[in-house]
PDB file of C-alpha atoms in Angstrom:
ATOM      1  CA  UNK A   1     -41.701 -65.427-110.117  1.00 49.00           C
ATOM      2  CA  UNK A   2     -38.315 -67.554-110.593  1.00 54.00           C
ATOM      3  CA  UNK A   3     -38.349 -70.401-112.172  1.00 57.00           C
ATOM      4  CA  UNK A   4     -36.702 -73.649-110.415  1.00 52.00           C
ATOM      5  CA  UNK A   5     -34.753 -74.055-112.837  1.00 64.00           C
ATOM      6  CA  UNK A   6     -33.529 -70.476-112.085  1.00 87.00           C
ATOM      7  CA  UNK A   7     -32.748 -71.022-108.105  1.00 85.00           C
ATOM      8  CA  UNK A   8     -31.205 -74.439-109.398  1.00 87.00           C
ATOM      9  CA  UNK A   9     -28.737 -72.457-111.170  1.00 88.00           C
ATOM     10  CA  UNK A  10     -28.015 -69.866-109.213  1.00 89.00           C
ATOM     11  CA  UNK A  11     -27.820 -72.551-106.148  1.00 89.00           C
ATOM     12  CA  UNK A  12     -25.163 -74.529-108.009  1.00 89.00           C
ATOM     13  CA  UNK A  13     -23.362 -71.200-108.636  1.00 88.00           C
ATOM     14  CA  UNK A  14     -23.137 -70.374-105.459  1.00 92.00           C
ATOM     15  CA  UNK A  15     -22.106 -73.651-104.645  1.00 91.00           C
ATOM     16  CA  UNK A  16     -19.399 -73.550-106.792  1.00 90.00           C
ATOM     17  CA  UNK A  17     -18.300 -70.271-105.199  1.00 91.00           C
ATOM     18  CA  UNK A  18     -18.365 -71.867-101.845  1.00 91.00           C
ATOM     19  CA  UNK A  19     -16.450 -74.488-103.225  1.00 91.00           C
ATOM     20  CA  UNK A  20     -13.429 -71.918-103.845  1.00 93.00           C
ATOM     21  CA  UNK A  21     -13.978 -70.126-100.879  1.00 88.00           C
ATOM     22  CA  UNK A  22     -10.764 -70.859 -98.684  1.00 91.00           C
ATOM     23  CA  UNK A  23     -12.425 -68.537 -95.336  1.00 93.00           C
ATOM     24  CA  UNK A  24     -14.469 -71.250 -93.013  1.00 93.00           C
ATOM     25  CA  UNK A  25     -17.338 -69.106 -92.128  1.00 93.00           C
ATOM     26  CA  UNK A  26     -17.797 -67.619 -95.719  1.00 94.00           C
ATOM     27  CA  UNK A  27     -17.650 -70.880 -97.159  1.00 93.00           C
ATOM     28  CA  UNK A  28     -20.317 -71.962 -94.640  1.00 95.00           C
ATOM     29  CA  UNK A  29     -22.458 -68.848 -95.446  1.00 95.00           C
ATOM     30  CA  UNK A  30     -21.950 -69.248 -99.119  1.00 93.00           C
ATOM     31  CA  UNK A  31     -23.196 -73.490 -98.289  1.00 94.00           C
ATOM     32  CA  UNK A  32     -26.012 -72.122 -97.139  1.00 95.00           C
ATOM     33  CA  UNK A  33     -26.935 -69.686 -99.086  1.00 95.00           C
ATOM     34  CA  UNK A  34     -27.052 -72.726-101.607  1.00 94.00           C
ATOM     35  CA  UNK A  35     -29.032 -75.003 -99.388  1.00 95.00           C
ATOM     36  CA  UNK A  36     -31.614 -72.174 -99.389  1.00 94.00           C
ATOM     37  CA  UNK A  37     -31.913 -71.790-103.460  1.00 93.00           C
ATOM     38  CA  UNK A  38     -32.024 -75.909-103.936  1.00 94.00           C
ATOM     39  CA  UNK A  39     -34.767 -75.916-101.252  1.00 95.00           C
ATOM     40  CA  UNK A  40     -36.759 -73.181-103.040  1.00 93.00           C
ATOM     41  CA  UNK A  41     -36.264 -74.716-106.351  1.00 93.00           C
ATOM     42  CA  UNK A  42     -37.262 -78.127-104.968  1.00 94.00           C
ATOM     43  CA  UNK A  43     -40.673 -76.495-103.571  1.00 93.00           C
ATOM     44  CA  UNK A  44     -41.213 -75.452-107.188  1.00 91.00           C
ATOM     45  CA  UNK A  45     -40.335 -79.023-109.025  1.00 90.00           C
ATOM     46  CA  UNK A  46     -40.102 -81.581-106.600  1.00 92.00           C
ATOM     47  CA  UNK A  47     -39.682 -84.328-108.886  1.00 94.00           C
ATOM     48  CA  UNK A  48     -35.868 -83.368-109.904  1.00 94.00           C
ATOM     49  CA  UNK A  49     -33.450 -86.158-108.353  1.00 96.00           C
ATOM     50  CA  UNK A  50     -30.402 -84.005-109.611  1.00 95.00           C
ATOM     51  CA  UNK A  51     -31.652 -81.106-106.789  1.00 95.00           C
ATOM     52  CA  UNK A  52     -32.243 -83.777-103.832  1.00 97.00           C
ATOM     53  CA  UNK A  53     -28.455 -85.030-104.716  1.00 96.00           C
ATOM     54  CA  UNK A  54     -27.073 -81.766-104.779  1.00 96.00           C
ATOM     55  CA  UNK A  55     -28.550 -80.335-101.745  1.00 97.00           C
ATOM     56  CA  UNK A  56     -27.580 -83.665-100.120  1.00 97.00           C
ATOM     57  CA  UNK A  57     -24.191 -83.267-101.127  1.00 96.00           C
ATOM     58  CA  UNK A  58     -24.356 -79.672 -99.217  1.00 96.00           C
ATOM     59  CA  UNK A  59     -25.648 -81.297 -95.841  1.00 97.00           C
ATOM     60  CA  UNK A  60     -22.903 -83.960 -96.519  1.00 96.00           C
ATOM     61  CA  UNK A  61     -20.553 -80.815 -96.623  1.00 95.00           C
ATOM     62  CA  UNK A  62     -22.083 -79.219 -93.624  1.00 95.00           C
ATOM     63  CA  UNK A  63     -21.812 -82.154 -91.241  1.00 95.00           C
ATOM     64  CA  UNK A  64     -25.597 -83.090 -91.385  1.00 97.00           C
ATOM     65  CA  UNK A  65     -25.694 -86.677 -92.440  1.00 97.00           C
ATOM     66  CA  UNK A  66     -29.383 -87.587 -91.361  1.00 97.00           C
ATOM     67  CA  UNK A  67     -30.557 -84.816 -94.130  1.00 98.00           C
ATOM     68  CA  UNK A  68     -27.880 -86.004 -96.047  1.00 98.00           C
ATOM     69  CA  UNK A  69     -29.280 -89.274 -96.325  1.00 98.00           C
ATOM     70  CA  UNK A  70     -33.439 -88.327 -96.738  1.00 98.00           C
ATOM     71  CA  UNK A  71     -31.919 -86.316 -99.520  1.00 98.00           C
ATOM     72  CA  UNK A  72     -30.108 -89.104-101.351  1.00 98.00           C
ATOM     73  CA  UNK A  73     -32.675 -91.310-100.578  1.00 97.00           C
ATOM     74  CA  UNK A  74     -35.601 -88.809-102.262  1.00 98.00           C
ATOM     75  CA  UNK A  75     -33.032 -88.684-105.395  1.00 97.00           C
ATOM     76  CA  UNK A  76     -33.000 -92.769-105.192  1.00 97.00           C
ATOM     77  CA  UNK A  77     -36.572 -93.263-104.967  1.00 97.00           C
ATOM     78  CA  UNK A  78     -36.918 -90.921-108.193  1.00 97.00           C
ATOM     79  CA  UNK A  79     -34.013 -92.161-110.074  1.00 95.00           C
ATOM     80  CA  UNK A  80     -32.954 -95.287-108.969  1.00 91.00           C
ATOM     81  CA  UNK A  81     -30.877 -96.264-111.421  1.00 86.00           C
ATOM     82  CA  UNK A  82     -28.075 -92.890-110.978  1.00 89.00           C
ATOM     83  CA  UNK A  83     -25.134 -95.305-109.223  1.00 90.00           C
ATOM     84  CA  UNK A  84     -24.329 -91.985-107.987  1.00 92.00           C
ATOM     85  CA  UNK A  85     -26.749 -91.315-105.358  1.00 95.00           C
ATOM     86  CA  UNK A  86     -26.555 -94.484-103.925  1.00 95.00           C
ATOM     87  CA  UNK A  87     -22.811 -94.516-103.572  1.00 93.00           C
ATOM     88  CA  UNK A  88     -23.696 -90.735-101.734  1.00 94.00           C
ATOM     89  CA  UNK A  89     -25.841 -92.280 -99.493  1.00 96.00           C
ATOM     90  CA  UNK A  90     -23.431 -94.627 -98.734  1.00 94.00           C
ATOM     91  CA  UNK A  91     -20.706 -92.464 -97.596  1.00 93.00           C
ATOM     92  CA  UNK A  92     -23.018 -90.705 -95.452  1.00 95.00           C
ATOM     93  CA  UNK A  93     -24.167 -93.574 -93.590  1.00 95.00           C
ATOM     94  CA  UNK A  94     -20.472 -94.299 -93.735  1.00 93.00           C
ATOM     95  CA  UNK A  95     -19.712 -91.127 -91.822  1.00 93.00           C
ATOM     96  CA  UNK A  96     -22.785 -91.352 -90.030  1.00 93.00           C
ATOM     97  CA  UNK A  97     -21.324 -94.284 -88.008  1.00 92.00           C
ATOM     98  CA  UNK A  98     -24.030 -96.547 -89.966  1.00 93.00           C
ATOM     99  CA  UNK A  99     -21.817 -99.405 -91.309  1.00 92.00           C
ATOM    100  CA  UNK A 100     -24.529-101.862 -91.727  1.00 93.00           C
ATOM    101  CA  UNK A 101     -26.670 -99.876 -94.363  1.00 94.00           C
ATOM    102  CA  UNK A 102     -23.039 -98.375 -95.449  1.00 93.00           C
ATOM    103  CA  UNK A 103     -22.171-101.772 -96.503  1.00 93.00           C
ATOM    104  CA  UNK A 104     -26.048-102.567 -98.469  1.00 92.00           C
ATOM    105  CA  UNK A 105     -25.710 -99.513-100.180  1.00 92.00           C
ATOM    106  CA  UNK A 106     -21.911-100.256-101.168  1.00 90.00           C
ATOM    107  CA  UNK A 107     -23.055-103.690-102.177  1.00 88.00           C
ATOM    108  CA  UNK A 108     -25.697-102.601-104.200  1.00 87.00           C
ATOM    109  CA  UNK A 109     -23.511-100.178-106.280  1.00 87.00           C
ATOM    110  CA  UNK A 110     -20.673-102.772-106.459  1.00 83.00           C
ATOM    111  CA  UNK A 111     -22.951-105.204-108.001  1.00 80.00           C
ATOM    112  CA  UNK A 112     -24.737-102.703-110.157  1.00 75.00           C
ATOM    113  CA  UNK A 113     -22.107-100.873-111.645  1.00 71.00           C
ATOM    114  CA  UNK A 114     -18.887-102.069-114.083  1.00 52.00           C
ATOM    115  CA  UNK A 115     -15.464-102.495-112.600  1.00 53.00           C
ATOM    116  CA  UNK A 116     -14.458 -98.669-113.853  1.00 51.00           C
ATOM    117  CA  UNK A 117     -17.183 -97.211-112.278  1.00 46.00           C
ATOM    118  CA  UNK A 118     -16.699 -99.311-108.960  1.00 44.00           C
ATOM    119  CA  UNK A 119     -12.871 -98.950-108.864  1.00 47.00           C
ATOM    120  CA  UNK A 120     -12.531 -95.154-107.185  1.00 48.00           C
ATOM    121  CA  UNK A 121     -15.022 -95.990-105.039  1.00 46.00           C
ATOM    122  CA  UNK A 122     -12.799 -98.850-103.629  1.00 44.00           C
ATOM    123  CA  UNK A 123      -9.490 -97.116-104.197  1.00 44.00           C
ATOM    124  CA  UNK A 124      -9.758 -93.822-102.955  1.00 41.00           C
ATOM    125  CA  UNK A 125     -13.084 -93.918-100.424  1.00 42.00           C
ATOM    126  CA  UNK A 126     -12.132 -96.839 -98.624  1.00 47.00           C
ATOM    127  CA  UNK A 127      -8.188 -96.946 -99.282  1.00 45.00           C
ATOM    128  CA  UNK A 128      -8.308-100.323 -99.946  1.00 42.00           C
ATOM    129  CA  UNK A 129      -5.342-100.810-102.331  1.00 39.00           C
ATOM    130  CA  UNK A 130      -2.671 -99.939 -99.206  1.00 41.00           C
ATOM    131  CA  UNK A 131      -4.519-102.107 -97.104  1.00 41.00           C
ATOM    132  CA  UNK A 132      -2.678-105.757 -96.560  1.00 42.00           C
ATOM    133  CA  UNK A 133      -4.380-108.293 -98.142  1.00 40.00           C
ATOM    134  CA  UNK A 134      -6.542-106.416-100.644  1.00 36.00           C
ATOM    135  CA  UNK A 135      -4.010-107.457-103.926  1.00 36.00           C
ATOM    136  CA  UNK A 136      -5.415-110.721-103.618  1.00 40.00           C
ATOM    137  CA  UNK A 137      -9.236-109.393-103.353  1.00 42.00           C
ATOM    138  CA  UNK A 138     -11.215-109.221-106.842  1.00 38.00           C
ATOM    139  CA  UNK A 139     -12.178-105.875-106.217  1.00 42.00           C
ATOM    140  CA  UNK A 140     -16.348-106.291-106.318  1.00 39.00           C
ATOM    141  CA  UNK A 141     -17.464-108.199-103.334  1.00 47.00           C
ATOM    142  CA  UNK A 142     -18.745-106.822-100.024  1.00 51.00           C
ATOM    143  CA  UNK A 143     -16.272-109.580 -98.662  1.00 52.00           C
ATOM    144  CA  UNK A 144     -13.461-107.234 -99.965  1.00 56.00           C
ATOM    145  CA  UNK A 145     -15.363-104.036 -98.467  1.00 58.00           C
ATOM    146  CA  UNK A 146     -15.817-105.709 -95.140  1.00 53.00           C
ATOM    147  CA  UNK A 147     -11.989-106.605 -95.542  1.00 54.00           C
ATOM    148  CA  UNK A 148     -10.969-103.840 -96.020  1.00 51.00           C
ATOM    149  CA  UNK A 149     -13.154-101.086 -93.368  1.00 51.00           C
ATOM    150  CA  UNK A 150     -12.059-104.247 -90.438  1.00 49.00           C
ATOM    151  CA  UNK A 151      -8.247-103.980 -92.071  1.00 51.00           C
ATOM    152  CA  UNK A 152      -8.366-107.691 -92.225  1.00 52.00           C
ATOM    153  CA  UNK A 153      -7.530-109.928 -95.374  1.00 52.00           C
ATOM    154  CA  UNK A 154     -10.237-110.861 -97.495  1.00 49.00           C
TER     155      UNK A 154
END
């Protein structure tokens, strides 16, 4: 029998493989292919946050949100102290179309986490330093996220 920690590594292989993979439907086959070894590997050691994250990442990837999100939140309920999954979760009720729980979750790793680990989140995921107004925002406060996802000055 394979050991989790087996699938886990061929899964993230084959992740990375889809990751390089410039053809659509190979990529997609290759995503899948992964989403199959994390889920196996999860049935073996459930209790791995690192797997949930990673196969939520792949649903992210994939266009599936709502799994996105039970699998980010089975990695926070584990771990919930990895800034990581929570800013994951985030995005994906981001994309979702979920701005209210976006916004807790961005709070919460805003407040939790030190201005280095909070700045790409603000600078690159929302594009808030080209948006008017933001130069004048401190950079931490939901007030700036709101600010900046309504492109209105905070």
């Amino acid at each position: 029998m394979v050991e989790s920690v087996d699938w886990a590594v061929l899964a993230d292989h084959r992740w990375h493989e889809a990751m390089e993979q410039i053809d659509p439907p190979l990529r997609e086959k290759l995503l899948l292919e992964a989403l199959d070894l994390y889920s196996k590997a999860l049935q073996i050691m459930a209790n791995r946050p690192e797997l949930y994250a990673a196969r939520g990442l792949i649903f992210h990837q994939l266009g599936d949100e709502d799994k996105a999100i039970a699998d980010y939140t089975a990695a926070i309920s584990i771990a919930p102290e990895a800034p990581d999954f929570i800013k994951n979760r985030a995005i994906a009720y981001e994309r979702r179309g979920d701005l209210e729980r976006a916004l807790a979750d961005y709070e919460h790793f805003l407040t939790e986490n030190s201005p280095p680990q909070a700045a790409p989140l603000e600078g690159q995921r929302l594009g808030a330093a080209s948006r008017p107004g933001f130069s004048r925002c401190l950079g931490t406060s939901v007030d700036c996220i709101v600010a900046v996802m309504y492109n209105t000055t905070p």
